Coordinates of N, CA and C in Angstrom, one line a residue:
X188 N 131.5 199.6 73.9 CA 130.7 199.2 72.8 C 129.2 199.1 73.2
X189 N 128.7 199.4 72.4 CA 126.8 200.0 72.9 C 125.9 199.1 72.3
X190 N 125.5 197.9 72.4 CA 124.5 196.6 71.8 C 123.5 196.7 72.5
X191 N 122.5 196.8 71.4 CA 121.3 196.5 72.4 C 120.6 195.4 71.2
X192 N 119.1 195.0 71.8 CA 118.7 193.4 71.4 C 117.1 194.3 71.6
X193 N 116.4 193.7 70.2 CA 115.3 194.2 70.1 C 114.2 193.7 69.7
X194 N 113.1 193.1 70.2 CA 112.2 192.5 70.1 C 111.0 192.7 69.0
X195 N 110.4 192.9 67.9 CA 109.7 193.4 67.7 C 108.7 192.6 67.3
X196 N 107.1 192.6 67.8 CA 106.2 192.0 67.6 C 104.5 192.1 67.3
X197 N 104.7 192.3 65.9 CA 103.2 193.0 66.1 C 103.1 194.7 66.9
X198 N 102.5 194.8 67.9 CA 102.3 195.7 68.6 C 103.6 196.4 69.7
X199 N 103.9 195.1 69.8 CA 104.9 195.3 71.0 C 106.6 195.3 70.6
X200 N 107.1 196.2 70.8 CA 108.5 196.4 70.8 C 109.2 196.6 72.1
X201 N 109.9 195.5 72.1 CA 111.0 195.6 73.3 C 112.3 195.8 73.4
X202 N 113.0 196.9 73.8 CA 114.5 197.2 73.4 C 115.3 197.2 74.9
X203 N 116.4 196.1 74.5 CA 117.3 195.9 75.7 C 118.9 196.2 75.6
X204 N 119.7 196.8 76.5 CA 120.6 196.7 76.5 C 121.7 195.5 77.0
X205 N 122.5 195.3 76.2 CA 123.2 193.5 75.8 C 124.7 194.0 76.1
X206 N 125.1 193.2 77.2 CA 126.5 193.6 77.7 C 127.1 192.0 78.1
X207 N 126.7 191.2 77.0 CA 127.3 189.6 77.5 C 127.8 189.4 75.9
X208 N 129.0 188.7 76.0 CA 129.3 187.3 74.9 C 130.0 188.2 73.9
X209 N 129.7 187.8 72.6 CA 131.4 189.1 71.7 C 130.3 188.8 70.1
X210 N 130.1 189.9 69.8 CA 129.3 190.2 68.3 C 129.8 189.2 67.5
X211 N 128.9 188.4 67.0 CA 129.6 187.7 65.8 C 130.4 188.2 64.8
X212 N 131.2 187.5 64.4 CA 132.2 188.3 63.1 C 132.8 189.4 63.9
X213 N 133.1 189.4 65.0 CA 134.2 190.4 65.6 C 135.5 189.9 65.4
X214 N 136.5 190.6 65.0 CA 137.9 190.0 64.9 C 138.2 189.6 65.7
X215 N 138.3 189.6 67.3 CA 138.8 189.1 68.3 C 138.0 187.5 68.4
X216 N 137.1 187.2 67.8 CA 136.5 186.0 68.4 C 137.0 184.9 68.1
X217 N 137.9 184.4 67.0 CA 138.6 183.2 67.0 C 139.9 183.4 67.4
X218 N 140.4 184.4 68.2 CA 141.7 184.2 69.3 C 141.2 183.9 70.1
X219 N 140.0 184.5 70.8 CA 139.0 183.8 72.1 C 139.2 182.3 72.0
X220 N 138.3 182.0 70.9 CA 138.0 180.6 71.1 C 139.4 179.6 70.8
X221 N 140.2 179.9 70.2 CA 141.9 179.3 70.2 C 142.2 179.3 71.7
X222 N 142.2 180.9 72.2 CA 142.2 180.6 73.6 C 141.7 179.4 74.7
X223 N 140.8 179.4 74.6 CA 139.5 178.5 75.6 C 139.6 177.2 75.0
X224 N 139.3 176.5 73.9 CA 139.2 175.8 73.5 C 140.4 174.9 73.7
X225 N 141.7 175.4 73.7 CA 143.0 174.4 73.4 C 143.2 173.9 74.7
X226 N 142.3 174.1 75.7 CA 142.2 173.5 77.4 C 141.6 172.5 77.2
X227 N 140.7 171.9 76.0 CA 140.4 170.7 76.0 C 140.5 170.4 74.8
X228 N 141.2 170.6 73.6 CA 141.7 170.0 72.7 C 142.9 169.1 73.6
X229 N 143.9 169.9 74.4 CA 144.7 169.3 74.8 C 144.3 167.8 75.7
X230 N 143.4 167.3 75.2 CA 142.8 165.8 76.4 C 143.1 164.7 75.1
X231 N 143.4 165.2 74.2 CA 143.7 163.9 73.2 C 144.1 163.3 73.2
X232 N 144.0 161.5 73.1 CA 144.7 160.5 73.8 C 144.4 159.6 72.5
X233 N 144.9 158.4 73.2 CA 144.5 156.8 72.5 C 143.2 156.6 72.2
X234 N 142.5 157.2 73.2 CA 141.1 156.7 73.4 C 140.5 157.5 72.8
X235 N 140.8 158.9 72.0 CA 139.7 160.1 72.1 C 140.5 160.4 70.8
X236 N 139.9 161.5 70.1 CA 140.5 162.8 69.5 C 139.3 163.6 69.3
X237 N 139.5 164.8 69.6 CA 138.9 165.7 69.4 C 139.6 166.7 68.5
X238 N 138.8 167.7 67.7 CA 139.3 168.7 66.6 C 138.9 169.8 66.9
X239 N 138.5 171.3 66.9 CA 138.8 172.6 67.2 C 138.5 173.0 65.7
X240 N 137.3 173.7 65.2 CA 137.5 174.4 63.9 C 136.1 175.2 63.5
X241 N 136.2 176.2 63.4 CA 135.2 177.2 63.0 C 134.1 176.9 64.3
X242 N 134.7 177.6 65.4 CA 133.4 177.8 66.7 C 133.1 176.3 66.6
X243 N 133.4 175.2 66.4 CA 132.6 173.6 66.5 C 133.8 172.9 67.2
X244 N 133.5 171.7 67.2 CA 134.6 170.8 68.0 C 133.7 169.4 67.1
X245 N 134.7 168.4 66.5 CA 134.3 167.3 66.4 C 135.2 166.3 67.0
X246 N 134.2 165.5 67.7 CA 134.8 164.4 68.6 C 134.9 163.1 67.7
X247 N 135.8 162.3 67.8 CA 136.4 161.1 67.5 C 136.3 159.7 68.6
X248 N 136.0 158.9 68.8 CA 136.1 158.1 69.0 C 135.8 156.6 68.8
X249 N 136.2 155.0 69.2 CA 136.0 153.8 68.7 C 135.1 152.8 69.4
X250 N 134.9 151.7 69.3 CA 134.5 151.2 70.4 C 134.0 150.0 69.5
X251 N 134.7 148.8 70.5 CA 134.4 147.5 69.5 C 132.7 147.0 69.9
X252 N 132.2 147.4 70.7 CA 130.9 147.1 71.2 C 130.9 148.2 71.1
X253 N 128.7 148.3 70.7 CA 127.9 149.5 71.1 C 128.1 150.4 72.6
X254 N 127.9 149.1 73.5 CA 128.0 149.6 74.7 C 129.2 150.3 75.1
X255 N 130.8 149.8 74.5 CA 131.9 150.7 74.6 C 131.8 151.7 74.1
X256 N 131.0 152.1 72.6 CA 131.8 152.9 72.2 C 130.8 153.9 73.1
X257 N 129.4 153.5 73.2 CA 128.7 154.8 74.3 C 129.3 155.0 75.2
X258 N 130.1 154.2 76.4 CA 130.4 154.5 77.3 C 131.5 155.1 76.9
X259 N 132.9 155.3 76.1 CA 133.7 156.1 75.8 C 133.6 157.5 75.1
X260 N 132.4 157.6 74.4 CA 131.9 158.8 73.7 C 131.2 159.2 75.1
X261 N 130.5 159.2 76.1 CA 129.9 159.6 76.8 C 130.8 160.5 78.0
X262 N 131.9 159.5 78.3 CA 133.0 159.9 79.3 C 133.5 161.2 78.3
X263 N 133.7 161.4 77.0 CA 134.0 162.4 76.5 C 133.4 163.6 76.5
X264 N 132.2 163.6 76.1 CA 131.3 164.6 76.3 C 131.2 164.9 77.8
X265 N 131.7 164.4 78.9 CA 131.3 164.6 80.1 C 132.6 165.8 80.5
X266 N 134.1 164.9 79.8 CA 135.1 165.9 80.0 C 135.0 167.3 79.3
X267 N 134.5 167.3 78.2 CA 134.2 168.8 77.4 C 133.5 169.5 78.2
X268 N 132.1 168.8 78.6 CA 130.9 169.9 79.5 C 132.0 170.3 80.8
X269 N 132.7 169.6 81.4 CA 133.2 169.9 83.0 C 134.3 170.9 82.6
X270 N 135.0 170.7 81.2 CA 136.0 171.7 81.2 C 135.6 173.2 80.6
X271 N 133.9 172.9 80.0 CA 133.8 174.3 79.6 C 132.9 174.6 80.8
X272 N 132.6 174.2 81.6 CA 131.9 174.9 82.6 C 132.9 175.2 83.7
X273 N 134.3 175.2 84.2 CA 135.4 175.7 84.1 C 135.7 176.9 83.9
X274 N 135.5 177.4 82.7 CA 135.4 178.3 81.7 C 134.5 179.1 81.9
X275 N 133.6 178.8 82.6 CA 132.2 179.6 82.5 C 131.2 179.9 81.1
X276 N 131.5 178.2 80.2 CA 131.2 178.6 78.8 C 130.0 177.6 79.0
X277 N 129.1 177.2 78.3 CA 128.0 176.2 77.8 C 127.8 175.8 76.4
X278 N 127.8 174.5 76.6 CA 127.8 173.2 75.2 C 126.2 173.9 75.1
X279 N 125.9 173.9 73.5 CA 124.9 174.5 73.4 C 124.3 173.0 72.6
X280 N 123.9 172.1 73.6 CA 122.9 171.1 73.2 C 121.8 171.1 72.0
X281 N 121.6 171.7 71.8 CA 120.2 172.0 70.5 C 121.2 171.5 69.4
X282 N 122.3 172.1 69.3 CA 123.4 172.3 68.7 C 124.2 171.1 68.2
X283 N 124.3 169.9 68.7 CA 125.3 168.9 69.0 C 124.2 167.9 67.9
X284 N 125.0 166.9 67.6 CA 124.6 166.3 66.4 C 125.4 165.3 66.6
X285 N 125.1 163.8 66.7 CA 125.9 162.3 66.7 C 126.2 161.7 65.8
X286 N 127.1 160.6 65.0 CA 126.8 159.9 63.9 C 127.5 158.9 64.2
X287 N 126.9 157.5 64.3 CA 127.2 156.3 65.0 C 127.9 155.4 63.5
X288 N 128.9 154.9 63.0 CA 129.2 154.6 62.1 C 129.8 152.6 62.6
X289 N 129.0 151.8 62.4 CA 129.5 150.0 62.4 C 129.8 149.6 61.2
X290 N 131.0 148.9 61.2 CA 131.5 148.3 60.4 C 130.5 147.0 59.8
X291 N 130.6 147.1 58.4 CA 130.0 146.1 57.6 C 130.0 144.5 58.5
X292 N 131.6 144.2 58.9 CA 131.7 142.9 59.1 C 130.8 142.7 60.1
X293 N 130.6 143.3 60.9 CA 130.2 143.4 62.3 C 128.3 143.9 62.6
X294 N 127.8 144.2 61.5 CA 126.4 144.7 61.4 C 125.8 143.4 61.4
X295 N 126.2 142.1 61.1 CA 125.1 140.9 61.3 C 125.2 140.0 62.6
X296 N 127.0 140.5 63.3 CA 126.6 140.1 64.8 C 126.2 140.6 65.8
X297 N 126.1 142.3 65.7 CA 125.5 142.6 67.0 C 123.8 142.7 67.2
X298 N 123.6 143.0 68.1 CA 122.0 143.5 68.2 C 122.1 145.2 67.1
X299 N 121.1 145.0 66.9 CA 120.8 146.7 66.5 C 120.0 147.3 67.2
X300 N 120.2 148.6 67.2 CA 119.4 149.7 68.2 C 120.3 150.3 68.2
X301 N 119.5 151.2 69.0 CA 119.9 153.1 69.0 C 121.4 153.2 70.2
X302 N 122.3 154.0 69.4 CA 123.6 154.9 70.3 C 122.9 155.6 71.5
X303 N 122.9 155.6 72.3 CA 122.2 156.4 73.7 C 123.9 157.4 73.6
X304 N 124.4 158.5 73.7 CA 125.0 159.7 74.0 C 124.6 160.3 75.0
X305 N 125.0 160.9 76.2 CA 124.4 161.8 76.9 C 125.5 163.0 76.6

């Protein structure tokens, strides 16, 4: 298959040939990612769930303290990056999006401030 990637700018046009990664909307690309992916869906535990669906992954986790729940969301995100670099794949950070959710009862005894994620 013959892809090339093409720059066009004002004056300057640049035309490259592209022999990495699988065309969007190619049939084969969500048996790919079923493939790859189920290497770390399968880490699902007590502690964790993770989900697998349309090229995304959403992660699950609890934590009765801030500081838990970062440090257990953090150890997660560390097993996804190690198992897709494994893979020879990359978490595409720009990409990733957090949503820190505290219980009502619980919002007038802790401190407030920010989820730190790495």
């Amino acid at each position: 298959m013959e892809r090339k990637v093409v720059f066009s700018g004002g004056i300057v046009c640049v035309e490259r040939e592209y022999c990495m990664g699988c065309p969007q909307g190619l049939v084969v690309v969500p048996t790919l990612w079923n493939i790859y992916i189920n290497v770390i869906v399968n880490h699902n535990n007590d502690q964790h769930y993770i989900r697998a669906f349309s090229g995304d992954l959403e992660l699950f986790t609890t934590g009765g303290t801030r500081k838990e729940l970062e440090s257990k969301t953090n150890s997660l995100l560390y097993l996804i990056y190690d198992k897709l670099q494994e893979l020879k794949l990359e978490l595409s950070v720009g990409k990733c999006q957090g949503i820190s959710i505290r219980s009502y009862q619980n919002a007038n005894h802790q401190r407030t401030g920010q989820s730190v994620f790495n």
